[in-house]
């Protein structure tokens, strides 16, 4: 039997809670998109095919930011496949999750869902199989008002006003050998830096997230962050953290204490980022984008 004491002092305040803390992500994985948020034949489906019951629950949860379209999915994704008339959109093999992607939902639908749910969209770009040109094209399509081929294409596709997406992830988990287009830290850092510079040429006030380690147990953890940030420090605002937890072998105590591992992860990344900042003699501080976290039963 273990005893614990809890003291509550309503006057004790650590810091304000940032609303973005209550973010999550939507990936083209399993039932998340198709039959999850989007199911035209569902009894609660609205005029756009979005499930009203899921929208109601998303609002009730108070979600503030949603990252899209991945996850591992984005590293092989062609964003152009998911725009225009749905009957003309190509079906593609998804190498990440070994499935067929119908592209019925793309960037325009996702932003429409975000507006209905009252959340801020966060877009991830493909730096696995694609690069600078495709990232800038997507940014122009989403954020430029009008008067160019891609912004006018967005308007023709039914979105007269710019999507005005402010936060962008420069790829996903590029340290992972499972990732399509997996790169070394130096390879990824250079690509992320040049992509960030190009995107800021088009829209200088973006918030950009560099890929950190996909988990604190990765053999390159720490060294990856240091190398990537040495390349990108001046052109990004965040570095990402990802973590998933599950109860293993009936060890409930360790599972309930998993927040200590998350704290270790965060503190280690902060220390590495601050070290790089000091090394570069920069007064800027890099923030943490913990843009994937959850309970996931991977071993079952």
Short mmCIF file of C-alpha atoms in Angstrom, two decimals:
data_model
loop_
_atom_site.label_atom_id
_atom_site.label_comp_id
_atom_site.label_asym_id
_atom_site.label_seq_id
_atom_site.Cartn_x
_atom_site.Cartn_y
_atom_site.Cartn_z
CA UNK A 1 0.00 0.00 0.00
CA UNK A 2 1.36 3.40 -1.04
CA UNK A 3 0.22 6.64 0.56
CA UNK A 4 0.23 10.00 -1.15
CA UNK A 5 -0.60 13.55 -0.09
CA UNK A 6 -1.98 16.29 -2.30
CA UNK A 7 -1.93 19.96 -1.34
CA UNK A 8 -4.04 22.35 -3.39
CA UNK A 9 -3.33 26.08 -3.27
CA UNK A 10 -5.51 28.09 -5.68
CA UNK A 11 -3.11 31.04 -5.42
CA UNK A 12 -0.11 29.06 -6.68
CA UNK A 13 0.43 29.64 -10.38
CA UNK A 14 3.19 28.14 -12.50
CA UNK A 15 2.42 29.74 -15.86
CA UNK A 16 -0.49 30.48 -18.20
CA UNK A 17 -1.71 27.51 -20.21
CA UNK A 18 -1.27 28.00 -23.93
CA UNK A 19 -4.38 27.14 -25.89
CA UNK A 20 -2.30 25.31 -28.48
CA UNK A 21 -1.49 22.76 -25.80
CA UNK A 22 -4.84 21.18 -26.65
CA UNK A 23 -3.87 20.25 -30.19
CA UNK A 24 -4.04 16.94 -32.01
CA UNK A 25 -3.62 15.60 -35.53
CA UNK A 26 -5.56 13.98 -38.33
CA UNK A 27 -3.75 11.53 -40.61
CA UNK A 28 -4.83 9.46 -43.59
CA UNK A 29 -4.50 6.32 -41.51
CA UNK A 30 -7.06 3.61 -40.79
CA UNK A 31 -10.50 5.11 -40.06
CA UNK A 32 -9.23 8.53 -39.01
CA UNK A 33 -10.27 10.38 -42.18
CA UNK A 34 -12.53 7.99 -44.11
CA UNK A 35 -15.48 6.89 -41.93
CA UNK A 36 -13.92 8.96 -39.14
CA UNK A 37 -14.32 12.67 -39.80
CA UNK A 38 -15.60 12.08 -43.36
CA UNK A 39 -18.38 9.65 -44.25
CA UNK A 40 -20.95 10.97 -46.75
CA UNK A 41 -23.33 8.05 -46.18
CA UNK A 42 -23.44 8.41 -42.39
CA UNK A 43 -26.79 9.44 -40.84
CA UNK A 44 -25.16 12.56 -39.33
CA UNK A 45 -23.21 13.58 -42.45
CA UNK A 46 -23.54 17.24 -43.46
CA UNK A 47 -23.59 18.70 -46.98
CA UNK A 48 -19.80 18.23 -47.27
CA UNK A 49 -19.82 14.62 -46.07
CA UNK A 50 -18.44 15.43 -42.61
CA UNK A 51 -19.90 13.58 -39.67
CA UNK A 52 -21.72 16.03 -37.42
CA UNK A 53 -21.38 13.73 -34.42
CA UNK A 54 -17.57 13.80 -34.75
CA UNK A 55 -17.60 17.58 -35.22
CA UNK A 56 -19.70 17.95 -32.06
CA UNK A 57 -17.25 15.81 -30.09
CA UNK A 58 -14.26 17.75 -31.45
CA UNK A 59 -15.84 21.01 -30.29
CA UNK A 60 -16.71 19.50 -26.91
CA UNK A 61 -13.09 18.40 -26.45
CA UNK A 62 -11.93 21.98 -26.98
CA UNK A 63 -9.35 21.04 -29.60
CA UNK A 64 -7.40 24.10 -30.74
CA UNK A 65 -4.96 22.96 -33.44
CA UNK A 66 -5.05 20.01 -35.84
CA UNK A 67 -2.05 18.81 -37.85
CA UNK A 68 -2.64 17.28 -41.32
CA UNK A 69 -2.22 15.10 -43.44
CA UNK A 70 0.38 13.09 -41.50
CA UNK A 71 2.25 11.47 -39.98
CA UNK A 72 4.06 8.93 -42.09
CA UNK A 73 1.45 9.38 -44.81
CA UNK A 74 2.76 12.82 -45.80
CA UNK A 75 6.20 11.55 -46.85
CA UNK A 76 4.76 10.08 -50.03
CA UNK A 77 1.82 12.45 -50.50
CA UNK A 78 1.12 14.47 -53.65
CA UNK A 79 -1.07 17.33 -52.45
CA UNK A 80 -2.29 18.06 -56.00
CA UNK A 81 -4.11 14.71 -56.00
CA UNK A 82 -6.54 15.97 -53.36
CA UNK A 83 -7.91 19.07 -55.10
CA UNK A 84 -10.48 19.68 -57.82
CA UNK A 85 -13.54 17.57 -58.75
CA UNK A 86 -13.59 14.43 -56.62
CA UNK A 87 -14.58 12.20 -59.51
CA UNK A 88 -11.35 13.15 -61.31
CA UNK A 89 -8.98 12.65 -58.39
CA UNK A 90 -6.51 9.77 -58.82
CA UNK A 91 -6.34 6.73 -56.55
CA UNK A 92 -2.81 6.16 -55.28
CA UNK A 93 -1.01 3.45 -53.36
CA UNK A 94 -0.04 4.69 -49.90
CA UNK A 95 3.39 3.29 -49.06
CA UNK A 96 3.21 4.33 -45.41
CA UNK A 97 0.15 2.34 -44.35
CA UNK A 98 -0.05 -0.16 -47.25
CA UNK A 99 -3.45 1.03 -48.41
CA UNK A 100 -5.11 2.76 -51.35
CA UNK A 101 -5.71 6.48 -51.02
CA UNK A 102 -8.84 7.72 -52.82
CA UNK A 103 -8.01 11.43 -52.31
CA UNK A 104 -11.66 12.25 -51.62
CA UNK A 105 -10.38 14.44 -48.80
CA UNK A 106 -7.57 16.92 -49.46
CA UNK A 107 -6.36 20.31 -48.31
CA UNK A 108 -9.56 22.22 -49.21
CA UNK A 109 -11.79 19.71 -47.40
CA UNK A 110 -9.50 19.64 -44.39
CA UNK A 111 -9.54 23.43 -44.03
CA UNK A 112 -13.33 23.40 -44.43
CA UNK A 113 -13.56 20.81 -41.63
CA UNK A 114 -11.29 22.96 -39.41
CA UNK A 115 -13.51 26.00 -39.91
CA UNK A 116 -16.55 23.96 -38.90
CA UNK A 117 -14.77 22.50 -35.87
CA UNK A 118 -13.39 25.90 -34.84
CA UNK A 119 -9.76 24.76 -34.87
CA UNK A 120 -6.52 26.12 -36.34
CA UNK A 121 -5.14 24.07 -39.26
CA UNK A 122 -1.48 22.99 -39.15
CA UNK A 123 -0.15 21.70 -42.47
CA UNK A 124 2.65 19.16 -42.92
CA UNK A 125 4.60 19.12 -46.18
CA UNK A 126 6.27 16.22 -47.96
CA UNK A 127 10.05 16.37 -47.63
CA UNK A 128 10.42 12.62 -48.11
CA UNK A 129 9.78 12.15 -51.82
CA UNK A 130 9.34 15.83 -52.71
CA UNK A 131 11.02 19.13 -51.87
CA UNK A 132 11.22 22.91 -52.11
CA UNK A 133 9.16 23.50 -55.27
CA UNK A 134 6.22 21.39 -54.11
CA UNK A 135 6.23 23.02 -50.67
CA UNK A 136 6.16 26.53 -52.13
CA UNK A 137 3.43 25.51 -54.58
CA UNK A 138 1.23 24.25 -51.75
CA UNK A 139 1.85 27.42 -49.75
CA UNK A 140 0.92 29.58 -52.73
CA UNK A 141 -2.24 27.52 -53.31
CA UNK A 142 -3.26 27.87 -49.68
CA UNK A 143 -2.26 31.39 -48.71
CA UNK A 144 -1.88 33.67 -51.73
CA UNK A 145 -5.03 35.77 -52.27
CA UNK A 146 -5.39 35.62 -56.07
CA UNK A 147 -3.84 36.48 -59.39
CA UNK A 148 -1.49 33.51 -59.81
CA UNK A 149 -2.06 30.12 -61.40
CA UNK A 150 -2.22 28.26 -58.09
CA UNK A 151 -4.19 30.82 -56.08
CA UNK A 152 -6.69 31.13 -58.92
CA UNK A 153 -6.90 27.33 -59.02
CA UNK A 154 -7.89 27.34 -55.33
CA UNK A 155 -10.58 29.90 -56.10
CA UNK A 156 -11.82 27.78 -59.01
CA UNK A 157 -11.98 24.83 -56.63
CA UNK A 158 -14.42 26.71 -54.39
CA UNK A 159 -12.23 28.52 -51.85
CA UNK A 160 -12.40 32.20 -52.73
CA UNK A 161 -10.62 33.39 -49.59
CA UNK A 162 -7.07 32.22 -48.78
CA UNK A 163 -6.80 29.39 -46.27
CA UNK A 164 -4.20 31.48 -44.40
CA UNK A 165 -2.48 28.51 -42.75
CA UNK A 166 0.16 29.92 -40.41
CA UNK A 167 1.88 26.83 -38.98
CA UNK A 168 3.74 24.37 -41.22
CA UNK A 169 5.69 21.19 -40.44
CA UNK A 170 8.78 20.68 -42.59
CA UNK A 171 8.29 16.97 -43.17
CA UNK A 172 7.60 14.20 -40.70
CA UNK A 173 9.88 11.91 -38.65
CA UNK A 174 12.67 12.05 -41.20
CA UNK A 175 15.01 10.35 -38.69
CA UNK A 176 12.99 7.12 -38.94
CA UNK A 177 14.22 4.36 -41.30
CA UNK A 178 10.54 3.45 -41.83
CA UNK A 179 9.91 6.87 -43.37
CA UNK A 180 9.59 7.11 -47.15
CA UNK A 181 12.59 9.24 -48.13
CA UNK A 182 14.39 8.75 -44.79
CA UNK A 183 17.40 11.05 -44.49
CA UNK A 184 20.40 11.64 -42.28
CA UNK A 185 20.26 14.62 -39.96
CA UNK A 186 22.57 16.63 -42.20
CA UNK A 187 20.63 15.78 -45.36
CA UNK A 188 17.32 16.66 -43.76
CA UNK A 189 18.64 19.80 -42.05
CA UNK A 190 19.89 21.26 -45.32
CA UNK A 191 16.64 20.48 -47.14
CA UNK A 192 14.50 21.84 -44.30
CA UNK A 193 16.54 25.04 -44.11
CA UNK A 194 16.34 25.73 -47.84
CA UNK A 195 12.62 24.90 -47.88
CA UNK A 196 12.02 27.25 -44.95
CA UNK A 197 13.88 30.08 -46.66
CA UNK A 198 11.88 29.63 -49.84
CA UNK A 199 8.58 29.53 -47.97
CA UNK A 200 9.45 32.67 -46.02
CA UNK A 201 10.19 34.46 -49.28
CA UNK A 202 6.53 33.95 -50.14
CA UNK A 203 5.15 34.51 -46.62
CA UNK A 204 7.67 35.70 -44.05
CA UNK A 205 5.38 35.46 -41.02
CA UNK A 206 4.87 31.69 -41.08
CA UNK A 207 5.54 29.50 -38.05
CA UNK A 208 7.76 26.63 -39.16
CA UNK A 209 8.46 23.33 -37.40
CA UNK A 210 11.60 21.30 -38.02
CA UNK A 211 11.50 17.52 -37.52
CA UNK A 212 13.00 16.43 -34.23
CA UNK A 213 13.49 12.82 -33.22
CA UNK A 214 10.48 10.56 -33.66
CA UNK A 215 11.05 9.24 -30.14
CA UNK A 216 13.46 9.59 -27.23
CA UNK A 217 14.54 5.96 -27.70
CA UNK A 218 15.92 6.56 -31.21
CA UNK A 219 19.66 5.83 -31.42
CA UNK A 220 20.26 9.26 -32.96
CA UNK A 221 18.22 11.15 -30.33
CA UNK A 222 19.94 14.35 -29.26
CA UNK A 223 22.55 14.27 -32.00
CA UNK A 224 19.72 14.52 -34.56
CA UNK A 225 18.27 17.66 -32.94
CA UNK A 226 21.71 19.27 -32.65
CA UNK A 227 22.60 18.72 -36.31
CA UNK A 228 19.19 19.73 -37.66
CA UNK A 229 19.06 22.90 -35.57
CA UNK A 230 22.59 23.92 -36.55
CA UNK A 231 21.25 24.05 -40.12
CA UNK A 232 17.80 25.50 -39.43
CA UNK A 233 18.05 27.56 -36.21
CA UNK A 234 17.57 30.98 -37.82
CA UNK A 235 14.69 29.97 -40.11
CA UNK A 236 12.42 27.78 -37.93
CA UNK A 237 10.42 28.46 -34.79
CA UNK A 238 9.83 24.96 -33.41
CA UNK A 239 11.34 21.52 -33.29
CA UNK A 240 8.97 18.57 -33.02
CA UNK A 241 8.62 15.80 -30.46
CA UNK A 242 6.58 12.60 -30.91
CA UNK A 243 5.72 10.00 -28.26
CA UNK A 244 3.26 7.12 -27.87
CA UNK A 245 2.64 5.05 -24.76
CA UNK A 246 0.94 1.78 -23.89
CA UNK A 247 0.64 -0.54 -20.94
CA UNK A 248 3.06 -3.45 -21.40
CA UNK A 249 3.06 -6.81 -19.63
CA UNK A 250 0.43 -5.65 -17.15
CA UNK A 251 2.76 -2.99 -15.70
CA UNK A 252 0.09 -0.41 -14.89
CA UNK A 253 2.36 1.61 -12.61
CA UNK A 254 4.94 2.29 -15.29
CA UNK A 255 2.20 3.14 -17.76
CA UNK A 256 0.63 5.68 -15.41
CA UNK A 257 4.07 7.23 -14.85
CA UNK A 258 4.78 7.66 -18.56
CA UNK A 259 4.60 11.44 -18.14
CA UNK A 260 8.07 11.26 -16.56
CA UNK A 261 9.43 9.94 -19.87
CA UNK A 262 7.66 12.74 -21.72
CA UNK A 263 9.19 15.29 -19.32
CA UNK A 264 12.64 13.79 -19.92
CA UNK A 265 12.06 14.03 -23.67
CA UNK A 266 11.06 17.70 -23.49
CA UNK A 267 13.86 18.72 -21.13
CA UNK A 268 16.46 16.97 -23.29
CA UNK A 269 15.28 18.67 -26.48
CA UNK A 270 15.16 22.06 -24.76
CA UNK A 271 18.72 21.59 -23.48
CA UNK A 272 19.94 20.61 -26.96
CA UNK A 273 18.18 23.55 -28.61
CA UNK A 274 19.57 26.00 -26.05
CA UNK A 275 23.06 24.57 -26.57
CA UNK A 276 22.83 25.12 -30.32
CA UNK A 277 21.52 28.65 -29.75
CA UNK A 278 24.47 29.42 -27.48
CA UNK A 279 26.88 27.90 -29.97
CA UNK A 280 25.45 30.10 -32.72
CA UNK A 281 25.46 33.12 -30.38
CA UNK A 282 21.76 33.60 -31.03
CA UNK A 283 19.32 35.22 -28.61
CA UNK A 284 16.43 33.42 -30.28
CA UNK A 285 14.84 30.47 -28.49
CA UNK A 286 13.41 27.46 -30.28
CA UNK A 287 10.07 26.21 -28.98
CA UNK A 288 8.74 22.65 -28.80
CA UNK A 289 5.98 21.38 -31.08
CA UNK A 290 4.78 18.16 -29.44
CA UNK A 291 2.62 17.45 -32.44
CA UNK A 292 2.16 13.68 -32.04
CA UNK A 293 1.33 12.08 -28.71
CA UNK A 294 -1.20 9.55 -27.59
CA UNK A 295 -1.93 6.04 -26.37
CA UNK A 296 -1.26 3.56 -29.16
CA UNK A 297 -1.28 -0.21 -28.71
CA UNK A 298 1.48 -1.04 -31.16
CA UNK A 299 2.51 -4.39 -29.64
CA UNK A 300 -0.92 -6.03 -29.76
#
